[in-house]
GROMACS .gro file of C-alpha atoms in nm:
model
  417
    1GLU     CA    1  -7.307  -3.172  -4.952
    2TYR     CA    2  -7.095  -2.988  -4.689
    3ILE     CA    3  -6.763  -3.172  -4.649
    4GLY     CA    4  -6.557  -2.938  -4.428
    5ILE     CA    5  -6.361  -2.611  -4.424
    6TYR     CA    6  -6.025  -2.474  -4.530
    7TYR     CA    7  -5.837  -2.174  -4.385
    8THR     CA    8  -5.733  -2.051  -4.728
    9TYR     CA    9  -5.786  -1.685  -4.640
   10LEU     CA   10  -5.519  -1.696  -4.370
   11TYR     CA   11  -5.287  -1.898  -4.594
   12ASP     CA   12  -5.320  -1.637  -4.869
   13ILE     CA   13  -5.237  -1.355  -4.626
   14LEU     CA   14  -4.923  -1.529  -4.494
   15ARG     CA   15  -4.823  -1.625  -4.848
   16ALA     CA   16  -4.860  -1.260  -4.954
   17VAL     CA   17  -4.628  -1.152  -4.670
   18GLN     CA   18  -4.374  -1.408  -4.792
   19HIS     CA   19  -4.396  -1.245  -5.136
   20GLN     CA   20  -4.358  -0.903  -4.973
   21ILE     CA   21  -4.038  -1.000  -4.792
   22GLY     CA   22  -3.904  -1.191  -5.093
   23TYR     CA   23  -3.913  -1.547  -4.961
   24ALA     CA   24  -4.178  -1.670  -5.206
   25LEU     CA   25  -3.974  -1.570  -5.510
   26THR     CA   26  -3.654  -1.759  -5.434
   27VAL     CA   27  -3.735  -2.014  -5.161
   28ASP     CA   28  -3.879  -2.360  -5.225
   29LEU     CA   29  -4.263  -2.378  -5.193
   30LEU     CA   30  -4.245  -2.664  -4.943
   31LEU     CA   31  -4.003  -2.469  -4.721
   32ASN     CA   32  -4.231  -2.165  -4.735
   33ASP     CA   33  -4.531  -2.381  -4.647
   34LEU     CA   34  -4.344  -2.527  -4.348
   35VAL     CA   35  -4.281  -2.168  -4.235
   36ILE     CA   36  -4.654  -2.091  -4.266
   37MET     CA   37  -4.740  -2.400  -4.063
   38ARG     CA   38  -4.490  -2.294  -3.795
   39ILE     CA   39  -4.697  -1.975  -3.756
   40PHE     CA   40  -5.039  -2.137  -3.798
   41GLU     CA   41  -4.992  -2.444  -3.580
   42PRO     CA   42  -4.637  -2.543  -3.478
   43ALA     CA   43  -4.566  -2.914  -3.520
   44SER     CA   44  -4.296  -3.148  -3.646
   45LYS     CA   45  -4.199  -3.113  -4.012
   46LEU     CA   46  -4.373  -3.436  -4.119
   47ARG     CA   47  -4.681  -3.359  -3.911
   48SER     CA   48  -4.689  -3.012  -4.068
   49ILE     CA   49  -4.703  -3.170  -4.415
   50GLU     CA   50  -5.010  -3.369  -4.305
   51LEU     CA   51  -5.176  -3.062  -4.152
   52MET     CA   52  -5.124  -2.857  -4.469
   53GLU     CA   53  -5.361  -3.087  -4.652
   54SER     CA   54  -5.614  -3.082  -4.365
   55TYR     CA   55  -5.615  -2.704  -4.319
   56PHE     CA   56  -5.537  -2.569  -4.667
   57GLY     CA   57  -5.593  -2.855  -4.910
   58ILE     CA   58  -5.225  -2.839  -5.014
   59LYS     CA   59  -5.053  -3.172  -5.079
   60HIS     CA   60  -4.681  -3.227  -5.034
   61HIS     CA   61  -4.511  -3.565  -5.034
   62ARG     CA   62  -4.288  -3.669  -4.745
   63GLN     CA   63  -4.027  -3.794  -4.988
   64ARG     CA   64  -4.002  -3.444  -5.131
   65TYR     CA   65  -3.908  -3.316  -4.783
   66TYR     CA   66  -3.634  -3.579  -4.742
   67GLU     CA   67  -3.494  -3.496  -5.087
   68SER     CA   68  -3.493  -3.118  -5.040
   69ALA     CA   69  -3.425  -3.051  -4.671
   70HIS     CA   70  -3.046  -3.081  -4.688
   71LYS     CA   71  -3.033  -2.822  -4.969
   72TRP     CA   72  -3.229  -2.558  -4.777
   73LEU     CA   73  -2.951  -2.485  -4.529
   74ASP     CA   74  -2.748  -2.336  -4.815
   75LEU     CA   75  -3.016  -2.066  -4.835
   76LYS     CA   76  -2.941  -1.917  -4.490
   77GLN     CA   77  -2.723  -1.632  -4.614
   78GLN     CA   78  -2.961  -1.557  -4.903
   79ILE     CA   79  -3.263  -1.554  -4.669
   80GLU     CA   80  -3.087  -1.320  -4.426
   81LYS     CA   81  -2.994  -1.091  -4.715
   82MET     CA   82  -3.355  -1.078  -4.841
   83THR     CA   83  -3.476  -1.009  -4.489
   84LEU     CA   84  -3.223  -0.727  -4.447
   85ILE     CA   85  -3.319  -0.569  -4.781
   86PHE     CA   86  -3.686  -0.583  -4.678
   87ALA     CA   87  -3.605  -0.420  -4.343
   88SER     CA   88  -3.424  -0.141  -4.527
   89LYS     CA   89  -3.715  -0.075  -4.761
   90GLN     CA   90  -4.001  -0.129  -4.515
   91TYR     CA   91  -3.858   0.018  -4.194
   92GLY     CA   92  -3.577   0.241  -4.320
   93PHE     CA   93  -3.317   0.025  -4.144
   94ASP     CA   94  -2.977   0.171  -4.231
   95LEU     CA   95  -2.754  -0.059  -4.021
   96SER     CA   96  -2.659   0.233  -3.796
   97LEU     CA   97  -2.815   0.071  -3.487
   98LEU     CA   98  -2.832  -0.305  -3.427
   99PHE     CA   99  -2.979  -0.474  -3.120
  100TYR     CA  100  -2.818  -0.799  -3.004
  101ASP     CA  101  -2.907  -1.064  -2.749
  102VAL     CA  102  -2.894  -1.440  -2.700
  103THR     CA  103  -3.127  -1.707  -2.569
  104THR     CA  104  -3.108  -2.081  -2.506
  105LEU     CA  105  -3.320  -2.357  -2.662
  106TYR     CA  106  -3.330  -2.694  -2.489
  107PHE     CA  107  -3.377  -3.048  -2.625
  108GLU     CA  108  -3.603  -3.330  -2.513
  109THR     CA  109  -3.309  -3.554  -2.434
  110PHE     CA  110  -3.030  -3.587  -2.178
  111THR     CA  111  -2.758  -3.682  -2.428
  112GLU     CA  112  -2.491  -3.427  -2.521
  113ASP     CA  113  -2.282  -3.395  -2.838
  114GLU     CA  114  -2.059  -3.130  -3.000
  115LEU     CA  115  -2.348  -2.886  -3.053
  116ARG     CA  116  -2.600  -2.984  -2.786
  117LYS     CA  117  -2.431  -2.910  -2.454
  118ASN     CA  118  -2.539  -2.853  -2.097
  119GLY     CA  119  -2.495  -2.492  -1.991
  120PHE     CA  120  -2.662  -2.199  -1.822
  121SER     CA  121  -3.027  -2.241  -1.926
  122LYS     CA  122  -3.262  -1.943  -1.957
  123ASP     CA  123  -3.550  -2.194  -1.954
  124ASN     CA  124  -3.445  -2.351  -1.621
  125LYS     CA  125  -3.359  -2.677  -1.797
  126SER     CA  126  -3.001  -2.710  -1.675
  127GLN     CA  127  -3.016  -3.090  -1.678
  128GLN     CA  128  -3.095  -3.102  -2.050
  129PRO     CA  129  -2.857  -3.014  -2.336
  130GLN     CA  130  -2.921  -2.695  -2.526
  131ILE     CA  131  -2.796  -2.461  -2.797
  132VAL     CA  132  -2.734  -2.087  -2.773
  133VAL     CA  133  -2.899  -1.871  -3.039
  134ALA     CA  134  -2.786  -1.512  -3.099
  135LEU     CA  135  -3.040  -1.281  -3.263
  136MET     CA  136  -2.992  -0.941  -3.424
  137VAL     CA  137  -3.290  -0.708  -3.471
  138THR     CA  138  -3.361  -0.356  -3.597
  139PRO     CA  139  -3.475  -0.072  -3.367
  140ASP     CA  140  -3.831  -0.177  -3.460
  141GLY     CA  141  -3.766  -0.530  -3.331
  142PHE     CA  142  -3.758  -0.685  -3.681
  143PRO     CA  143  -3.504  -0.974  -3.704
  144VAL     CA  144  -3.225  -0.943  -3.961
  145GLY     CA  145  -2.978  -1.216  -3.863
  146TYR     CA  146  -2.893  -1.499  -3.627
  147GLU     CA  147  -2.613  -1.736  -3.531
  148VAL     CA  148  -2.614  -2.072  -3.352
  149PHE     CA  149  -2.356  -2.170  -3.087
  150SER     CA  150  -2.300  -2.482  -2.877
  151GLY     CA  151  -2.501  -2.493  -2.555
  152ASN     CA  152  -2.210  -2.435  -2.315
  153THR     CA  153  -2.094  -2.112  -2.485
  154PHE     CA  154  -2.085  -1.815  -2.249
  155GLU     CA  155  -2.313  -1.549  -2.396
  156GLY     CA  156  -2.044  -1.283  -2.372
  157HIS     CA  157  -1.827  -1.492  -2.606
  158THR     CA  158  -2.093  -1.493  -2.879
  159LEU     CA  159  -2.097  -1.119  -2.945
  160ILE     CA  160  -1.779  -1.072  -3.147
  161PRO     CA  161  -1.813  -1.384  -3.370
  162ALA     CA  162  -2.178  -1.303  -3.446
  163ILE     CA  163  -2.113  -0.935  -3.519
  164LYS     CA  164  -1.805  -1.012  -3.731
  165SER     CA  165  -2.006  -1.262  -3.934
  166PHE     CA  166  -2.282  -1.005  -3.984
  167ILE     CA  167  -2.031  -0.740  -4.099
  168LYS     CA  168  -1.863  -0.978  -4.341
  169LYS     CA  169  -2.187  -1.103  -4.496
  170HIS     CA  170  -2.345  -0.761  -4.541
  171LYS     CA  171  -2.032  -0.549  -4.592
  172VAL     CA  172  -2.122  -0.310  -4.310
  173GLU     CA  173  -1.876  -0.027  -4.246
  174HIS     CA  174  -1.997   0.153  -3.933
  175PHE     CA  175  -2.278   0.084  -3.690
  176THR     CA  176  -2.366   0.075  -3.321
  177VAL     CA  177  -2.452  -0.247  -3.140
  178VAL     CA  178  -2.683  -0.242  -2.836
  179ALA     CA  179  -2.655  -0.537  -2.596
  180ASP     CA  180  -2.716  -0.628  -2.233
  181ALA     CA  181  -2.467  -0.630  -1.947
  182ALA     CA  182  -2.347  -0.987  -2.006
  183MET     CA  183  -2.173  -0.874  -2.326
  184ILE     CA  184  -1.936  -0.624  -2.164
  185SER     CA  185  -1.577  -0.730  -2.099
  186THR     CA  186  -1.238  -0.577  -2.164
  187GLU     CA  187  -1.179  -0.835  -2.438
  188ASN     CA  188  -1.509  -0.753  -2.613
  189VAL     CA  189  -1.456  -0.379  -2.580
  190ASN     CA  190  -1.110  -0.406  -2.741
  191ALA     CA  191  -1.248  -0.625  -3.021
  192LEU     CA  192  -1.534  -0.381  -3.090
  193ARG     CA  193  -1.291  -0.092  -3.101
  194ALA     CA  194  -1.065  -0.285  -3.339
  195GLU     CA  195  -1.361  -0.340  -3.572
  196LYS     CA  196  -1.463   0.029  -3.534
  197ILE     CA  197  -1.802  -0.071  -3.395
  198ASN     CA  198  -1.973   0.166  -3.153
  199TYR     CA  199  -2.148   0.005  -2.858
  200ILE     CA  200  -2.413   0.066  -2.594
  201VAL     CA  201  -2.422  -0.206  -2.330
  202GLY     CA  202  -2.558  -0.243  -1.981
  203ALA     CA  203  -2.321  -0.209  -1.684
  204ARG     CA  204  -2.318  -0.439  -1.382
  205LEU     CA  205  -2.249  -0.176  -1.120
  206GLY     CA  206  -2.221  -0.436  -0.846
  207ASN     CA  207  -1.894  -0.548  -1.005
  208VAL     CA  208  -1.726  -0.208  -1.046
  209ALA     CA  209  -1.407  -0.121  -0.858
  210ALA     CA  210  -1.439   0.042  -0.515
  211ASP     CA  211  -1.291   0.375  -0.630
  212LEU     CA  212  -1.535   0.397  -0.923
  213LEU     CA  213  -1.826   0.313  -0.695
  214ALA     CA  214  -1.717   0.589  -0.458
  215THR     CA  215  -1.705   0.837  -0.749
  216ILE     CA  216  -2.057   0.739  -0.858
  217ASP     CA  217  -2.186   0.771  -0.502
  218GLU     CA  218  -2.024   1.113  -0.464
  219LYS     CA  219  -2.110   1.271  -0.801
  220LEU     CA  220  -2.457   1.137  -0.887
  221PRO     CA  221  -2.734   1.347  -0.728
  222ARG     CA  222  -3.020   1.139  -0.587
  223THR     CA  223  -3.284   1.335  -0.774
  224ASP     CA  224  -3.520   1.172  -1.020
  225GLY     CA  225  -3.375   1.170  -1.373
  226SER     CA  226  -3.024   1.285  -1.279
  227ILE     CA  227  -2.741   1.154  -1.504
  228ILE     CA  228  -2.360   1.158  -1.492
  229ARG     CA  229  -2.093   1.042  -1.739
  230LEU     CA  230  -1.758   0.901  -1.625
  231LYS     CA  231  -1.459   0.786  -1.829
  232THR     CA  232  -1.347   0.425  -1.763
  233ASP     CA  233  -1.138   0.153  -1.929
  234ASN     CA  234  -1.457   0.008  -2.080
  235GLY     CA  235  -1.558   0.341  -2.233
  236TYR     CA  236  -1.786   0.607  -2.088
  237LEU     CA  237  -1.998   0.492  -1.796
  238ILE     CA  238  -2.333   0.669  -1.790
  239CYS     CA  239  -2.526   0.640  -1.464
  240SER     CA  240  -2.884   0.752  -1.408
  241PHE     CA  241  -3.098   0.770  -1.095
  242SER     CA  242  -3.469   0.691  -1.087
  243LYS     CA  243  -3.693   0.737  -0.783
  244LYS     CA  244  -3.920   0.458  -0.901
  245ARG     CA  245  -3.622   0.223  -0.939
  246TYR     CA  246  -3.495   0.334  -0.596
  247ASN     CA  247  -3.822   0.236  -0.426
  248LYS     CA  248  -3.826  -0.100  -0.602
  249ASP     CA  249  -3.458  -0.175  -0.525
  250LYS     CA  250  -3.499  -0.073  -0.162
  251TYR     CA  251  -3.805  -0.293  -0.119
  252GLU     CA  252  -3.624  -0.593  -0.270
  253MET     CA  253  -3.312  -0.535  -0.059
  254GLN     CA  254  -3.509  -0.502   0.265
  255LYS     CA  255  -3.702  -0.818   0.188
  256GLN     CA  256  -3.376  -1.011   0.141
  257ILE     CA  257  -3.223  -0.861   0.457
  258ASP     CA  258  -3.533  -0.958   0.660
  259ARG     CA  259  -3.505  -1.311   0.527
  260ALA     CA  260  -3.136  -1.323   0.618
  261LYS     CA  261  -3.215  -1.206   0.972
  262LEU     CA  262  -3.488  -1.468   1.004
  263LEU     CA  263  -3.246  -1.743   0.905
  264LEU     CA  264  -2.991  -1.613   1.157
  265SER     CA  265  -3.252  -1.651   1.430
  266GLN     CA  266  -3.299  -2.014   1.325
  267PRO     CA  267  -2.944  -2.153   1.295
  268SER     CA  268  -3.063  -2.501   1.202
  269LYS     CA  269  -3.227  -2.360   0.885
  270ALA     CA  270  -2.945  -2.122   0.792
  271LYS     CA  271  -2.825  -2.151   0.432
  272ARG     CA  272  -2.631  -1.949   0.176
  273ILE     CA  273  -2.835  -1.652   0.058
  274LYS     CA  274  -2.755  -1.294  -0.030
  275TYR     CA  275  -2.649  -1.073   0.264
  276LEU     CA  276  -2.542  -1.374   0.473
  277LYS     CA  277  -2.172  -1.445   0.519
  278SER     CA  278  -1.998  -1.735   0.689
  279GLY     CA  279  -1.684  -1.731   0.902
  280ASP     CA  280  -1.548  -1.896   1.216
  281ASN     CA  281  -1.813  -2.170   1.177
  282LYS     CA  282  -2.102  -1.927   1.201
  283MET     CA  283  -2.322  -1.710   0.980
  284PHE     CA  284  -2.359  -1.332   1.009
  285LEU     CA  285  -2.496  -1.038   0.808
  286ASN     CA  286  -2.270  -0.914   0.529
  287GLU     CA  287  -2.266  -0.548   0.630
  288LYS     CA  288  -2.020  -0.448   0.356
  289LEU     CA  289  -2.249  -0.586   0.084
  290ILE     CA  290  -2.550  -0.412   0.239
  291GLU     CA  291  -2.357  -0.083   0.244
  292LYS     CA  292  -2.248  -0.129  -0.119
  293THR     CA  293  -2.601  -0.218  -0.234
  294THR     CA  294  -2.744   0.081  -0.049
  295LYS     CA  295  -2.515   0.314  -0.245
  296LEU     CA  296  -2.646   0.170  -0.573
  297LEU     CA  297  -3.018   0.187  -0.492
  298GLY     CA  298  -3.206   0.342  -0.783
  299ILE     CA  299  -2.896   0.362  -1.007
  300LYS     CA  300  -2.863   0.202  -1.351
  301GLY     CA  301  -2.541   0.206  -1.555
  302TYR     CA  302  -2.458   0.192  -1.927
  303TYR     CA  303  -2.125   0.170  -2.110
  304THR     CA  304  -2.068   0.337  -2.448
  305ASP     CA  305  -1.781   0.468  -2.657
  306ILE     CA  306  -1.996   0.733  -2.827
  307GLU     CA  307  -1.900   1.090  -2.750
  308GLU     CA  308  -2.164   1.306  -2.578
  309SER     CA  309  -2.128   1.563  -2.856
  310VAL     CA  310  -2.249   1.297  -3.103
  311VAL     CA  311  -2.527   1.136  -2.896
  312ASP     CA  312  -2.641   1.279  -2.563
  313ASN     CA  313  -2.674   1.072  -2.244
  314ALA     CA  314  -3.055   1.061  -2.245
  315THR     CA  315  -3.060   0.919  -2.599
  316ILE     CA  316  -2.801   0.654  -2.508
  317ILE     CA  317  -3.024   0.541  -2.220
  318CYS     CA  318  -3.332   0.547  -2.441
  319ARG     CA  319  -3.159   0.331  -2.703
  320TYR     CA  320  -3.058   0.077  -2.441
  321HIS     CA  321  -3.413   0.054  -2.308
  322ASP     CA  322  -3.526  -0.042  -2.660
  323LEU     CA  323  -3.363  -0.381  -2.596
  324TYR     CA  324  -3.704  -0.497  -2.472
  325LYS     CA  325  -3.797  -0.535  -2.840
  326ILE     CA  326  -3.554  -0.821  -2.880
  327GLU     CA  327  -3.704  -0.982  -2.570
  328GLN     CA  328  -4.041  -0.957  -2.744
  329ALA     CA  329  -3.893  -1.135  -3.045
  330PHE     CA  330  -3.768  -1.418  -2.823
  331ARG     CA  331  -4.111  -1.440  -2.660
  332ILE     CA  332  -4.280  -1.481  -2.999
  333SER     CA  333  -4.020  -1.736  -3.103
  334LYS     CA  334  -4.046  -1.948  -2.791
  335SER     CA  335  -4.418  -1.916  -2.712
  336ASP     CA  336  -4.608  -1.856  -3.036
  337LEU     CA  337  -4.374  -2.037  -3.275
  338GLN     CA  338  -4.274  -2.302  -3.017
  339THR     CA  339  -3.908  -2.299  -3.120
  340ARG     CA  340  -3.833  -2.513  -2.817
  341PRO     CA  341  -3.813  -2.784  -2.700
  342ILE     CA  342  -3.625  -2.919  -3.002
  343PHE     CA  343  -3.672  -3.286  -3.086
  344HIS     CA  344  -3.398  -3.319  -3.352
  345PHE     CA  345  -3.071  -3.497  -3.278
  346LYS     CA  346  -2.843  -3.421  -3.575
  347GLU     CA  347  -2.693  -3.081  -3.647
  348GLU     CA  348  -2.840  -3.042  -3.998
  349PRO     CA  349  -3.207  -3.082  -3.891
  350ILE     CA  350  -3.139  -2.856  -3.590
  351GLN     CA  351  -2.998  -2.581  -3.812
  352LEU     CA  352  -3.294  -2.619  -4.051
  353HIS     CA  353  -3.538  -2.592  -3.760
  354ILE     CA  354  -3.379  -2.262  -3.653
  355LEU     CA  355  -3.386  -2.132  -4.012
  356ILE     CA  356  -3.760  -2.207  -4.043
  357CYS     CA  357  -3.826  -2.040  -3.709
  358PHE     CA  358  -3.623  -1.733  -3.813
  359MET     CA  359  -3.832  -1.693  -4.130
  360ALA     CA  360  -4.153  -1.742  -3.931
  361LEU     CA  361  -4.033  -1.482  -3.678
  362ALA     CA  362  -3.966  -1.226  -3.955
  363ILE     CA  363  -4.320  -1.272  -4.093
  364SER     CA  364  -4.474  -1.262  -3.744
  365LYS     CA  365  -4.286  -0.947  -3.639
  366HIS     CA  366  -4.380  -0.767  -3.962
  367ILE     CA  367  -4.746  -0.848  -3.895
  368GLU     CA  368  -4.719  -0.736  -3.532
  369ILE     CA  369  -4.539  -0.410  -3.615
  370THR     CA  370  -4.780  -0.310  -3.894
  371THR     CA  371  -5.108  -0.423  -3.735
  372LYS     CA  372  -5.030  -0.344  -3.367
  373GLU     CA  373  -5.180  -0.689  -3.291
  374SER     CA  374  -5.001  -0.989  -3.142
  375ILE     CA  375  -4.940  -1.264  -3.398
  376ARG     CA  376  -5.160  -1.501  -3.198
  377ALA     CA  377  -5.451  -1.251  -3.192
  378PHE     CA  378  -5.405  -1.191  -3.564
  379ILE     CA  379  -5.413  -1.564  -3.643
  380THR     CA  380  -5.725  -1.609  -3.428
  381GLN     CA  381  -5.910  -1.333  -3.615
  382CYS     CA  382  -5.810  -1.465  -3.958
  383LYS     CA  383  -5.916  -1.819  -3.866
  384LYS     CA  384  -6.274  -1.695  -3.838
  385VAL     CA  385  -6.276  -1.639  -4.214
  386THR     CA  386  -6.314  -1.992  -4.349
  387ASP     CA  387  -6.385  -2.143  -4.689
  388ALA     CA  388  -6.675  -2.388  -4.671
  389ARG     CA  389  -6.619  -2.693  -4.893
  390LEU     CA  390  -6.932  -2.801  -5.079
  391LEU     CA  391  -6.952  -3.112  -5.298
  392ASN     CA  392  -7.185  -3.105  -5.599
  393LYS     CA  393  -7.318  -3.462  -5.585
  394ILE     CA  394  -7.420  -3.454  -5.951
  395THR     CA  395  -7.095  -3.325  -6.106
  396LYS     CA  396  -6.874  -3.455  -5.821
  397LYS     CA  397  -6.694  -3.120  -5.825
  398GLU     CA  398  -6.598  -2.931  -5.510
  399LEU     CA  399  -6.713  -2.572  -5.466
  400ARG     CA  400  -6.596  -2.328  -5.201
  401MET     CA  401  -6.782  -2.047  -5.031
  402ARG     CA  402  -6.587  -1.796  -4.823
  403ALA     CA  403  -6.728  -1.636  -4.509
  404VAL     CA  404  -6.765  -1.258  -4.508
  405VAL     CA  405  -6.445  -1.083  -4.403
  406PRO     CA  406  -6.525  -0.843  -4.114
  407THR     CA  407  -6.463  -0.475  -4.191
  408LYS     CA  408  -6.231  -0.443  -3.889
  409LEU     CA  409  -6.015  -0.731  -4.014
  410GLN     CA  410  -6.005  -0.584  -4.366
  411LYS     CA  411  -5.861  -0.260  -4.223
  412ILE     CA  412  -5.603  -0.452  -4.021
  413ILE     CA  413  -5.494  -0.644  -4.332
  414GLU     CA  414  -5.459  -0.318  -4.529
  415ASN     CA  415  -5.197  -0.201  -4.278
  416ILE     CA  416  -4.973  -0.496  -4.365
  417PHE     CA  417  -4.959  -0.416  -4.734
   0.00000   0.00000   0.00000
């Protein structure tokens, strides 16, 4: 008698990746199974325990979760260390280049506390409390560490504490951190120099001093691919010009100017937007801002303290552009692993939730990097290989019959191991 199916094939693959990274050898089986469920079908921890039996035939007791959960948080440093060792062996990660960024995760509540605070939300949930999560990844986009901050922490203030913690835990001597423009400040630059950490960060050219802007405008040729390097208080400022970026910037600027002019022609609808300025009880075009923006059309800036003789300008720019890999990691975390919204209220369950999601992200990124498939596409393909459950009505024993694994999927799986 046919009594249903299990997805044991997919479970075995994910379990094998856990062995590969090192999680299965030192981490509790229930915790590892919760990580697998986070990848397979994200749900609450207790719901995941129920689904494990439905999908894989694996039974865990709820009481076991309540007894063990508080101990798992002590494993954070050990899990990060295992993940880092795996990254070194698998991807040749030598700690010389570390990519850093932060994101926000909101809660399904409107009540704040010491950790869950209202702040600038990257999910457009400014009315709901959140936490700030800093993530560190390798040049391949593989995660090797994370830190959690209260929701009202300015992202620029997370860089030094997170990096210092990473250095202390892993005894790193010298490396280069790559981060976006929000991380640059005189305070951060001084702290990075004190720790002997090289940096490559984006520059917000709209905020540079007038004399520096004039120098950029004068010295940077407006030819596609041209680059200049200038010495500033925040390190070397590398500026590049792109014709494609110029066309895009010009289009966006003109669209905003046209909108500003339209609002000026309709005083009753006038409101604060870019390129409109108020004074003497009336609104008018901000000509100075338009002039400044025009000078910066097509120009992108980057700060670094690395000498050109060590790393050339083109490589610095290339390294910064690799930051998109950390954005991919956040996309997987938020969309595929459904890290947010968070439904926990106490700090311990919140920290455990982030730990589970970090482990799930490491497994997912390893699969994506090695198979060149998205984790969701990979899961969908593996789900097609099911184990049919057949009950022998005479012996009352259950038999299982696995579907044929497609040749294409077999080749994809071989890439992982």
